[in-house]
XYZ file of C-alpha atoms in Angstrom:
653
model
C -7.252 -38.124 11.077
C -9.681 -36.255 13.344
C -12.863 -37.624 14.882
C -14.957 -35.349 12.663
C -13.473 -37.041 9.597
C -15.205 -40.230 10.755
C -18.283 -38.531 12.209
C -19.989 -37.903 8.859
C -22.945 -35.500 8.898
C -24.923 -37.494 6.312
C -24.656 -40.569 8.522
C -26.290 -39.012 11.593
C -29.759 -39.688 12.980
C -30.956 -36.780 15.101
C -34.257 -38.429 16.086
C -33.919 -42.203 16.348
C -37.365 -43.801 16.034
C -36.545 -47.272 17.390
C -37.744 -48.252 20.856
C -35.768 -51.425 21.501
C -32.224 -52.661 21.003
C -32.762 -54.694 17.841
C -34.795 -51.904 16.250
C -32.097 -49.328 17.034
C -29.394 -51.522 15.509
C -31.503 -52.131 12.388
C -32.178 -48.409 11.956
C -28.517 -47.401 12.349
C -27.168 -50.168 10.105
C -29.680 -49.208 7.399
C -28.522 -45.581 7.635
C -24.914 -46.658 7.089
C -26.006 -48.616 4.030
C -28.157 -45.768 2.662
C -25.222 -43.351 2.933
C -22.864 -45.770 1.179
C -20.611 -46.427 4.170
C -21.172 -50.218 4.140
C -21.728 -52.591 1.228
C -23.917 -55.251 2.841
C -26.502 -54.813 5.598
C -26.633 -58.413 6.802
C -22.857 -58.941 6.936
C -22.287 -55.796 8.963
C -25.271 -56.421 11.223
C -24.007 -59.932 11.922
C -20.760 -58.412 13.184
C -22.604 -55.916 15.390
C -24.844 -58.608 16.915
C -21.895 -60.951 17.455
C -20.239 -58.208 19.514
C -23.433 -57.738 21.555
C -23.417 -61.407 22.562
C -20.100 -60.815 24.339
C -21.466 -58.047 26.554
C -23.831 -55.170 25.935
C -22.276 -52.106 24.305
C -24.833 -50.050 26.215
C -22.268 -48.515 28.554
C -24.750 -46.855 30.876
C -25.301 -43.152 31.576
C -27.416 -43.018 28.402
C -24.603 -44.005 25.974
C -24.161 -46.982 23.648
C -21.259 -47.754 21.313
C -22.133 -50.729 19.082
C -19.149 -51.503 16.877
C -17.689 -53.968 14.425
C -14.503 -54.333 12.402
C -16.104 -55.814 9.337
C -15.524 -56.803 5.701
C -18.726 -54.988 4.676
C -17.355 -51.577 5.718
C -16.263 -49.437 2.751
C -14.887 -46.545 4.779
C -14.301 -46.083 8.502
C -17.320 -44.264 9.917
C -18.862 -43.295 13.219
C -22.629 -42.954 13.008
C -24.066 -40.604 15.636
C -27.689 -41.138 16.628
C -29.811 -39.476 19.274
C -33.061 -40.810 20.732
C -35.334 -38.288 22.400
C -37.525 -40.891 24.099
C -34.736 -43.278 25.102
C -34.194 -46.889 24.010
C -34.128 -50.050 26.111
C -30.685 -51.079 24.885
C -29.975 -53.555 27.718
C -27.423 -51.087 29.074
C -25.095 -52.124 31.888
C -26.912 -49.822 34.336
C -30.383 -50.934 33.214
C -31.355 -47.381 32.221
C -32.605 -46.084 28.833
C -30.021 -45.089 26.221
C -30.178 -41.722 24.434
C -26.847 -41.312 22.594
C -25.483 -43.862 20.120
C -22.154 -44.093 18.338
C -22.154 -46.993 15.875
C -18.533 -47.566 14.855
C -17.885 -49.193 11.474
C -14.213 -50.060 10.918
C -12.995 -51.840 7.772
C -11.051 -55.083 8.112
C -7.889 -53.306 7.006
C -8.362 -50.292 9.277
C -5.058 -48.462 9.682
C -3.599 -47.027 12.855
C -4.861 -43.542 12.027
C -8.478 -44.710 11.963
C -8.079 -46.689 15.156
C -6.469 -43.797 16.996
C -9.386 -41.558 16.053
C -11.859 -44.175 17.280
C -9.940 -44.527 20.528
C -10.053 -40.744 20.972
C -13.827 -40.826 20.510
C -14.143 -43.484 23.198
C -12.117 -41.408 25.637
C -14.231 -38.300 25.109
C -17.400 -40.133 26.101
C -16.336 -40.676 29.700
C -16.453 -36.906 30.269
C -19.890 -36.116 31.831
C -19.874 -32.470 30.705
C -19.074 -33.481 27.140
C -21.884 -36.052 27.124
C -24.358 -33.563 28.576
C -23.587 -31.084 25.807
C -24.244 -33.802 23.200
C -27.661 -34.540 24.661
C -28.758 -31.018 23.760
C -27.708 -31.009 20.092
C -30.297 -30.495 17.383
C -28.220 -30.545 14.174
C -25.234 -32.470 12.759
C -23.239 -29.222 12.634
C -23.609 -28.842 16.405
C -22.317 -32.391 16.914
C -19.196 -31.721 14.875
C -18.608 -28.361 16.590
C -18.647 -30.003 20.018
C -16.114 -32.625 18.933
C -13.868 -30.031 17.294
C -13.707 -28.029 20.520
C -13.056 -31.166 22.568
C -10.227 -32.270 20.262
C -8.499 -28.909 20.601
C -8.672 -29.121 24.385
C -7.461 -32.724 24.372
C -4.389 -31.811 22.336
C -3.243 -29.421 25.077
C -3.864 -31.982 27.826
C -2.064 -34.692 25.872
C 1.125 -32.646 25.657
C 1.136 -32.031 29.406
C 0.391 -35.708 30.122
C 3.271 -36.865 27.896
C 5.723 -34.734 29.857
C 4.437 -36.037 33.190
C 4.592 -39.645 31.998
C 8.168 -39.212 30.776
C 9.180 -37.885 34.176
C 7.453 -40.804 35.924
C 9.204 -43.336 33.694
C 12.579 -41.701 34.333
C 12.215 -42.092 38.103
C 9.759 -44.908 38.726
C 10.707 -45.490 42.346
C 10.805 -41.862 43.449
C 7.159 -41.767 44.487
C 5.738 -43.182 47.703
C 2.302 -43.372 46.125
C 0.781 -46.819 45.529
C 1.442 -48.230 42.071
C -1.157 -50.289 40.177
C -0.964 -51.816 36.708
C -3.925 -52.697 34.496
C -4.833 -54.386 31.218
C -7.943 -53.412 29.253
C -9.409 -55.326 26.301
C -12.733 -55.876 24.558
C -13.534 -58.379 21.775
C -13.176 -55.879 18.924
C -10.628 -53.635 20.626
C -12.162 -50.421 19.339
C -14.199 -48.673 22.010
C -14.435 -50.217 25.474
C -10.694 -50.928 25.579
C -9.794 -47.248 25.510
C -12.716 -46.029 27.595
C -11.658 -48.359 30.398
C -8.055 -47.144 30.058
C -9.049 -43.509 30.374
C -11.499 -44.141 33.224
C -8.842 -45.956 35.250
C -6.256 -43.244 34.630
C -8.560 -40.392 35.599
C -9.847 -42.066 38.742
C -6.305 -43.073 39.772
C -5.204 -39.452 39.431
C -8.089 -38.332 41.672
C -7.189 -40.985 44.279
C -3.468 -40.240 44.299
C -2.490 -43.579 42.720
C 0.214 -44.109 40.100
C -1.019 -46.375 37.319
C 0.101 -47.838 34.018
C -2.528 -49.288 31.657
C -1.792 -51.723 28.836
C -4.400 -51.694 26.059
C -5.073 -54.785 23.918
C -6.819 -53.040 21.037
C -7.335 -53.541 17.326
C -4.057 -51.758 16.653
C -2.168 -54.214 18.838
C -0.834 -53.983 22.375
C 0.058 -50.476 23.499
C 1.950 -49.459 26.656
C 2.973 -53.084 27.213
C 3.680 -53.908 30.841
C 7.324 -54.753 31.509
C 8.725 -57.223 34.011
C 9.774 -54.245 36.137
C 6.210 -52.834 36.066
C 4.778 -56.159 37.207
C 7.388 -56.611 39.937
C 6.845 -53.119 41.321
C 3.014 -53.134 41.209
C 0.919 -53.476 44.352
C -1.799 -55.266 42.380
C -3.025 -55.958 38.859
C -6.412 -55.041 37.365
C -7.493 -56.987 34.261
C -10.613 -55.373 32.788
C -11.190 -57.532 29.724
C -13.872 -59.400 27.800
C -11.368 -61.460 25.834
C -8.301 -63.503 26.671
C -5.161 -61.589 27.549
C -1.682 -62.811 28.491
C -2.108 -63.885 32.129
C 0.822 -66.155 33.005
C 3.093 -63.157 33.548
C 0.978 -62.173 36.590
C 1.589 -65.443 38.425
C 1.798 -64.785 42.170
C 0.463 -61.201 41.982
C -2.700 -59.921 43.623
C -5.110 -59.648 40.705
C -8.682 -58.521 39.990
C -10.166 -60.096 36.856
C -13.312 -58.238 35.789
C -15.348 -57.442 32.636
C -14.180 -54.423 30.660
C -17.405 -52.668 31.638
C -16.249 -52.620 35.276
C -13.128 -50.804 34.146
C -15.400 -48.044 32.858
C -18.076 -47.925 35.546
C -16.514 -49.369 38.717
C -13.064 -47.809 38.616
C -13.059 -46.549 42.189
C -14.064 -49.969 43.529
C -11.325 -51.713 41.540
C -8.608 -49.263 42.517
C -9.617 -49.330 46.186
C -9.485 -53.145 46.304
C -6.124 -53.076 44.528
C -4.333 -50.595 46.806
C -5.817 -52.069 49.998
C -4.416 -55.498 49.128
C -7.866 -57.118 49.005
C -7.418 -58.693 45.573
C -6.922 -62.494 45.535
C -3.587 -63.956 44.447
C -3.487 -65.213 40.875
C -1.753 -68.477 39.949
C -1.145 -69.353 36.309
C -2.829 -72.482 34.938
C 0.511 -74.198 34.375
C 1.484 -73.558 37.997
C 0.891 -76.440 40.378
C -0.325 -74.108 43.120
C -4.013 -73.755 43.678
C -5.517 -70.704 42.039
C -7.328 -68.014 43.903
C -8.044 -66.033 40.766
C -11.127 -63.919 40.916
C -13.243 -64.999 37.980
C -16.675 -63.956 39.100
C -18.372 -61.363 36.975
C -21.212 -60.704 39.392
C -23.103 -62.196 42.290
C -24.340 -65.787 42.236
C -27.857 -64.548 41.545
C -26.666 -62.382 38.649
C -24.750 -65.287 37.144
C -27.745 -67.619 37.388
C -30.003 -65.001 35.821
C -27.495 -64.323 33.023
C -27.246 -68.028 32.203
C -31.014 -68.475 32.346
C -31.653 -65.487 30.070
C -29.137 -66.810 27.565
C -31.297 -69.920 27.256
C -34.550 -67.957 27.130
C -33.338 -65.491 24.477
C -32.291 -68.333 22.159
C -35.466 -70.319 22.826
C -38.060 -67.581 22.242
C -37.683 -67.317 18.434
C -38.554 -71.024 18.167
C -41.604 -70.522 20.394
C -42.849 -67.393 18.658
C -42.338 -68.471 15.055
C -43.441 -72.063 15.674
C -46.446 -70.983 17.735
C -47.715 -68.614 15.068
C -47.288 -71.273 12.364
C -49.356 -73.743 14.393
C -51.948 -71.039 15.118
C -52.247 -70.329 11.396
C -52.954 -74.018 10.772
C -56.006 -73.716 13.040
C -57.139 -70.566 11.230
C -56.833 -72.258 7.834
C -58.920 -75.235 8.943
C -61.527 -72.957 10.537
C -61.737 -70.898 7.345
C -61.955 -73.930 5.029
C -64.308 -75.820 7.332
C -63.961 -79.078 9.224
C -66.807 -81.619 9.701
C -68.162 -81.924 13.244
C -67.011 -85.514 13.547
C -63.451 -84.503 12.556
C -62.933 -81.584 14.951
C -60.242 -83.549 16.743
C -58.123 -83.036 13.595
C -58.526 -79.251 13.630
C -55.208 -77.769 12.544
C -54.220 -80.721 10.392
C -57.417 -81.713 8.549
C -56.722 -79.956 5.234
C -53.320 -80.522 3.567
C -52.407 -76.814 3.673
C -53.219 -76.588 7.378
C -51.278 -79.791 8.047
C -48.204 -78.309 6.337
C -48.319 -75.219 8.558
C -48.842 -77.420 11.606
C -45.907 -79.701 10.807
C -43.529 -76.782 10.185
C -44.570 -75.065 13.426
C -44.328 -78.302 15.372
C -40.803 -78.857 14.039
C -39.758 -75.470 15.449
C -41.519 -76.220 18.745
C -39.609 -79.490 19.047
C -36.345 -77.533 19.339
C -37.647 -75.306 22.118
C -36.465 -77.231 25.185
C -33.177 -78.573 23.721
C -32.184 -75.055 22.625
C -33.178 -73.632 26.021
C -31.078 -76.155 27.948
C -28.232 -76.073 25.425
C -27.675 -72.341 25.655
C -27.917 -72.305 29.441
C -25.111 -74.881 29.471
C -23.148 -72.929 26.847
C -23.400 -69.776 28.958
C -21.904 -71.668 31.908
C -19.250 -73.776 30.178
C -18.822 -72.208 26.724
C -19.047 -74.350 23.577
C -18.353 -77.740 25.232
C -21.581 -77.314 27.213
C -23.742 -76.894 24.106
C -24.034 -80.510 22.970
C -24.540 -81.856 26.482
C -27.144 -79.174 27.209
C -29.009 -79.959 23.974
C -29.141 -83.624 24.927
C -30.350 -82.790 28.459
C -33.122 -80.625 26.993
C -34.125 -83.398 24.569
C -34.270 -85.918 27.430
C -36.408 -83.492 29.461
C -38.714 -83.034 26.463
C -39.118 -86.778 25.928
C -39.403 -87.487 29.644
C -37.326 -90.648 29.302
C -36.408 -92.118 32.695
C -34.930 -95.398 33.867
C -38.292 -96.521 35.313
C -40.337 -96.050 32.108
C -38.273 -98.163 29.736
C -40.749 -99.657 27.295
C -43.567 -97.584 28.800
C -44.986 -94.162 27.961
C -42.644 -91.354 29.122
C -44.146 -88.047 30.247
C -42.316 -84.828 29.430
C -40.392 -83.083 32.208
C -41.082 -79.852 30.318
C -39.554 -76.467 30.980
C -38.520 -77.258 34.548
C -36.692 -80.403 33.449
C -34.891 -78.533 30.662
C -33.922 -75.770 33.084
C -32.428 -78.262 35.538
C -30.799 -80.170 32.674
C -29.178 -77.019 31.258
C -27.594 -76.027 34.555
C -26.612 -79.635 35.263
C -24.909 -79.969 31.863
C -23.013 -76.712 32.301
C -21.635 -77.590 35.715
C -20.797 -81.155 34.684
C -18.604 -79.716 31.915
C -16.943 -77.346 34.404
C -16.287 -80.363 36.635
C -14.741 -82.247 33.705
C -12.536 -79.258 32.874
C -11.124 -79.478 36.380
C -10.646 -83.244 36.085
C -8.825 -83.017 32.753
C -6.820 -79.871 33.536
C -3.750 -81.989 34.299
C -3.604 -83.645 30.881
C -0.547 -82.812 28.747
C -0.928 -80.001 26.223
C -0.600 -82.491 23.355
C -4.061 -83.794 24.278
C -5.591 -80.314 24.513
C -7.431 -80.588 21.194
C -8.967 -83.985 21.889
C -10.459 -82.800 25.185
C -12.925 -80.513 23.418
C -14.010 -82.892 20.661
C -14.001 -86.174 22.586
C -13.557 -86.115 26.359
C -15.924 -83.255 27.253
C -18.791 -84.304 24.927
C -18.575 -88.022 25.695
C -18.134 -87.945 29.463
C -20.435 -84.930 29.761
C -23.180 -86.740 27.878
C -22.601 -89.941 29.855
C -22.859 -88.259 33.268
C -25.611 -85.752 32.440
C -27.731 -88.225 30.478
C -27.563 -90.809 33.252
C -28.512 -88.230 35.907
C -31.403 -86.939 33.761
C -32.995 -90.418 33.749
C -33.378 -90.001 37.521
C -34.235 -86.280 37.559
C -37.006 -86.762 34.994
C -39.016 -88.948 37.395
C -40.055 -86.292 39.955
C -39.905 -83.396 37.470
C -42.223 -85.183 35.005
C -44.737 -85.645 37.819
C -44.530 -81.940 38.681
C -44.890 -80.956 35.027
C -47.929 -83.211 34.579
C -49.564 -81.776 37.688
C -48.921 -78.217 36.492
C -50.401 -78.934 33.064
C -53.451 -80.518 34.649
C -53.848 -77.464 36.858
C -53.666 -75.088 33.884
C -56.144 -77.206 31.946
C -58.605 -77.103 34.846
C -58.494 -73.328 35.307
C -61.889 -71.674 35.160
C -63.845 -69.011 36.981
C -62.121 -67.553 40.037
C -58.903 -69.547 39.550
C -58.416 -68.211 36.014
C -59.154 -64.688 37.233
C -56.531 -64.884 39.978
C -53.921 -66.364 37.663
C -54.695 -63.722 35.020
C -54.261 -60.957 37.612
C -50.936 -62.410 38.764
C -49.228 -63.010 35.413
C -50.513 -59.815 33.767
C -49.450 -57.770 36.788
C -45.974 -59.325 36.622
C -45.618 -58.026 33.051
C -45.826 -54.457 34.366
C -43.555 -54.781 37.410
C -40.200 -54.340 35.651
C -41.252 -53.886 31.995
C -38.945 -56.394 30.315
C -36.853 -57.346 33.337
C -36.597 -60.727 35.055
C -40.121 -60.664 36.556
C -41.640 -59.719 33.207
C -39.593 -62.433 31.451
C -40.596 -65.045 34.038
C -44.290 -64.401 33.378
C -43.773 -64.461 29.623
C -41.784 -67.709 29.635
C -44.422 -69.336 31.868
C -47.105 -68.244 29.394
C -45.276 -69.537 26.323
C -44.822 -72.900 27.990
C -48.504 -73.062 28.846
C -49.194 -72.275 25.194
C -46.867 -75.066 24.062
C -48.971 -77.513 26.063
C -52.352 -76.119 24.980
C -51.847 -74.965 21.386
C -53.672 -78.056 20.087
C -56.660 -77.390 22.336
C -57.534 -73.860 21.339
C -54.822 -71.812 23.017
C -53.847 -70.580 26.457
C -55.652 -68.217 28.847
C -52.315 -67.514 30.520
C -50.783 -66.445 27.183
C -53.723 -64.178 26.454
C -53.501 -62.557 29.907
C -49.735 -62.034 29.633
C -49.900 -60.446 26.187
C -52.766 -58.179 27.236
C -50.991 -57.209 30.448
C -47.842 -56.355 28.506
C -49.750 -54.115 26.081
C -51.279 -51.966 28.837
C -48.272 -49.895 30.127
C -47.288 -48.273 26.789
C -50.941 -47.542 25.991
C -51.344 -46.097 29.496
C -48.502 -43.672 28.725
C -50.449 -42.403 25.724
C -53.585 -41.985 27.830
C -51.708 -40.123 30.589
C -49.810 -37.796 28.237
C -53.017 -37.040 26.330
C -55.317 -36.368 29.303
C -52.719 -34.697 31.545
C -50.505 -32.785 29.113
C -49.573 -30.136 31.677
C -47.856 -32.775 33.792
C -45.421 -33.790 31.040
C -42.885 -31.897 28.936
C -43.187 -31.775 25.157
C -40.707 -34.589 24.533
C -42.717 -36.866 26.856
C -45.959 -35.955 25.109
C -44.346 -36.797 21.767
C -43.092 -40.096 23.213
C -46.649 -40.833 24.333
C -47.707 -40.930 20.694
C -45.044 -43.485 19.793
C -46.214 -45.648 22.688
C -49.495 -46.276 20.867
C -47.682 -48.328 18.246
C -45.506 -50.052 20.842
C -48.464 -50.914 23.034
C -50.530 -52.300 20.187
C -47.515 -54.311 19.059
C -46.955 -55.829 22.555
C -43.687 -53.963 23.143
C -43.922 -53.350 26.891
C -40.483 -51.719 27.008
C -41.885 -48.513 25.499
C -42.933 -47.474 29.006
C -39.432 -47.874 30.492
C -38.319 -44.201 30.181
C -41.396 -43.050 32.106
C -41.015 -45.765 34.736
C -37.310 -44.965 35.149
C -38.027 -41.252 35.560
C -40.825 -41.692 38.126
C -40.937 -45.330 39.322
C -42.936 -44.788 42.532
C -45.885 -43.373 40.588
C -45.561 -45.110 37.226
C -45.006 -48.752 38.164
C -47.944 -49.125 40.634
C -50.188 -47.447 38.048
C -49.071 -49.877 35.342
C -49.440 -52.918 37.600
C -53.014 -51.992 38.561
C -54.157 -51.597 34.951
C -52.348 -54.715 33.708
C -53.653 -56.845 36.581
C -57.200 -55.606 35.931
C -56.909 -56.528 32.261
C -55.478 -59.962 33.065
C -58.285 -60.661 35.528
C -60.956 -59.735 32.966
C -59.303 -61.918 30.317
C -59.258 -64.831 32.776
C -62.873 -64.261 33.803
C -64.101 -64.641 30.209
C -61.709 -67.538 29.538
C -60.211 -65.748 26.522
C -57.442 -67.785 24.914
C -54.598 -66.907 22.570
C -52.976 -69.209 20.039
C -50.116 -66.766 19.365
C -47.227 -66.058 21.757
C -46.528 -62.548 20.411
C -47.736 -59.905 17.988
C -50.333 -57.780 19.805
C -53.147 -56.596 17.531
C -51.410 -58.166 14.531
C -52.387 -61.615 15.797
C -55.803 -60.625 17.124
C -57.562 -63.150 14.808
C -55.775 -65.861 16.823
C -57.552 -64.785 20.034
C -60.764 -66.587 20.938
C -62.796 -63.412 21.657
C -61.099 -60.519 19.816
C -63.590 -57.737 20.562
C -63.747 -58.317 24.314
C -60.003 -58.842 24.406
C -59.360 -55.430 22.872
C -61.971 -53.844 25.152
C -60.261 -55.235 28.271
C -56.875 -53.952 27.083
C -58.279 -50.464 26.578
C -59.994 -50.557 29.984
C -56.694 -51.448 31.646
C -54.834 -48.749 29.693
C -57.361 -46.066 30.652
C -57.309 -47.064 34.335
C -53.492 -47.090 34.419
C -53.209 -43.852 32.457
C -55.672 -41.973 34.655
C -54.034 -43.197 37.887
C -50.579 -42.264 36.602
C -51.795 -38.869 35.431
C -53.455 -38.102 38.778
C -50.383 -39.165 40.773
C -47.873 -37.383 38.531
C -46.614 -33.997 39.636
C -46.859 -31.139 37.103
C -43.700 -30.637 35.072
C -41.509 -27.765 36.223
C -41.753 -24.792 33.872
């Protein structure tokens, strides 16, 4: 079976409309359903999203390969999609993604299908091939490019087979360094083979002999033998799932994500041949292990764990916050007597129902946040202990307020509790690592939860004391904001929304705002939330202003993208401005920050509050002064757009 047999013309999207990761996945999955390639949208999408939780399939260099081997797939298919404006797909290199290959493999996919999918993966590490795909306009052009590439690959494959046979016949004849590797990804369809090919090509360039074992959907191929392992200078394991490790006991070994096998091949091979890899010791070996398990710097790991908590928490905040906000709208619409204004949001039965449902979602906010931080650190055993730590932070219970009135430790307490729970579980894993294998099952269901809860819960009763005081002081500060203080805070948080357009600084401002809203939703909303949402709407709208007023400084595709940024800006999707910021950061980002900060300052000056944590113009009735709010957003967008347009250099003809 050839790649073009899977790359169906009817299932191609030549102009992807989505602007963010979830939207792109929804659009592609729907296309597969519309063309009859899958039987159920939700089942297939669940498989795609489950794969994304392992590691982003945005490989970098403008390419993404979301994939799933799934019961909903009727026939093996590769959906090709091209975005002209670029999508923030959370790619490994942080850059926009333009080319998408959504791979749908049926549960019973045969070897022929899997070989074709592996061949597709290998083609995409060729820069010239990728560049030619970026210029296609029709499905026929896509298939023609793959047909030509397959013909060329067939010739290369024959020559490679001969060379490999010669190398196997005389494995010790070469003085060149010899490295072995294992590649694997959770589904074993795409990344596994891309990492294999990347390592082989780079090794050839560097004069290194290499053998790569692939742990793919079609089983283990090119299995490493005892002789291979004995002879090798070092081992590279580029995998996002468990592989057989005990066989490498005593060897120098680099253990990295599969993405590093695709993007950081030279670094891995250099460390391997220079003997700089740490020695690996199997778990059942009594020697201490020096295995390299880090998947990034300490800062990157902390950020990854934190964002895992934030991403799981935000749906509770957004949905719950809007439900509570609607309860206020219902009471305002139906009328509440002056002497009962303290019951606004729960006076009428309908409003009270909305309020109770929203409050129930809000109650999960901090436990979920802490739970998924702990789960990111210590896997599933950390989840229950993290949930409990978050609940204790939310209640504020401490050993010195028994029988008294606890005060919540809030977001900061849940953050500390999540990390504490995760590292307590890691500590317990070390403690119980010497238990016999017969007790392996009981560790997860009894020892880790019980002792983790005991230690973390006890420590939280002490931690909550100072953190509750800090949280109370912060809430009092936010409640007292007015005049110049509110202006300065509005400038700061709104400006942060435009610094990295969805990155850690943007997320920090947004999380801070949602927490301020959680504390003030019963008192009319949050100025900080209003400033953050307004600041986040400015950059995409500024793109529209700049591409409209300064058309000669942008190419046609950028002008067209400017139009789509209207919708994104009005919907509070800040990421719509990422392609422009990535292409010209020194001019774009300062322009965005100025306009967003101006808008945030104006919102703070008029003490405009928002009851909704998301939604842009669609939740404008939940803003205390809608007309002025919209005016300030447009002022910021015009200022940013004009500055960006003036600074931008004319596009080369």
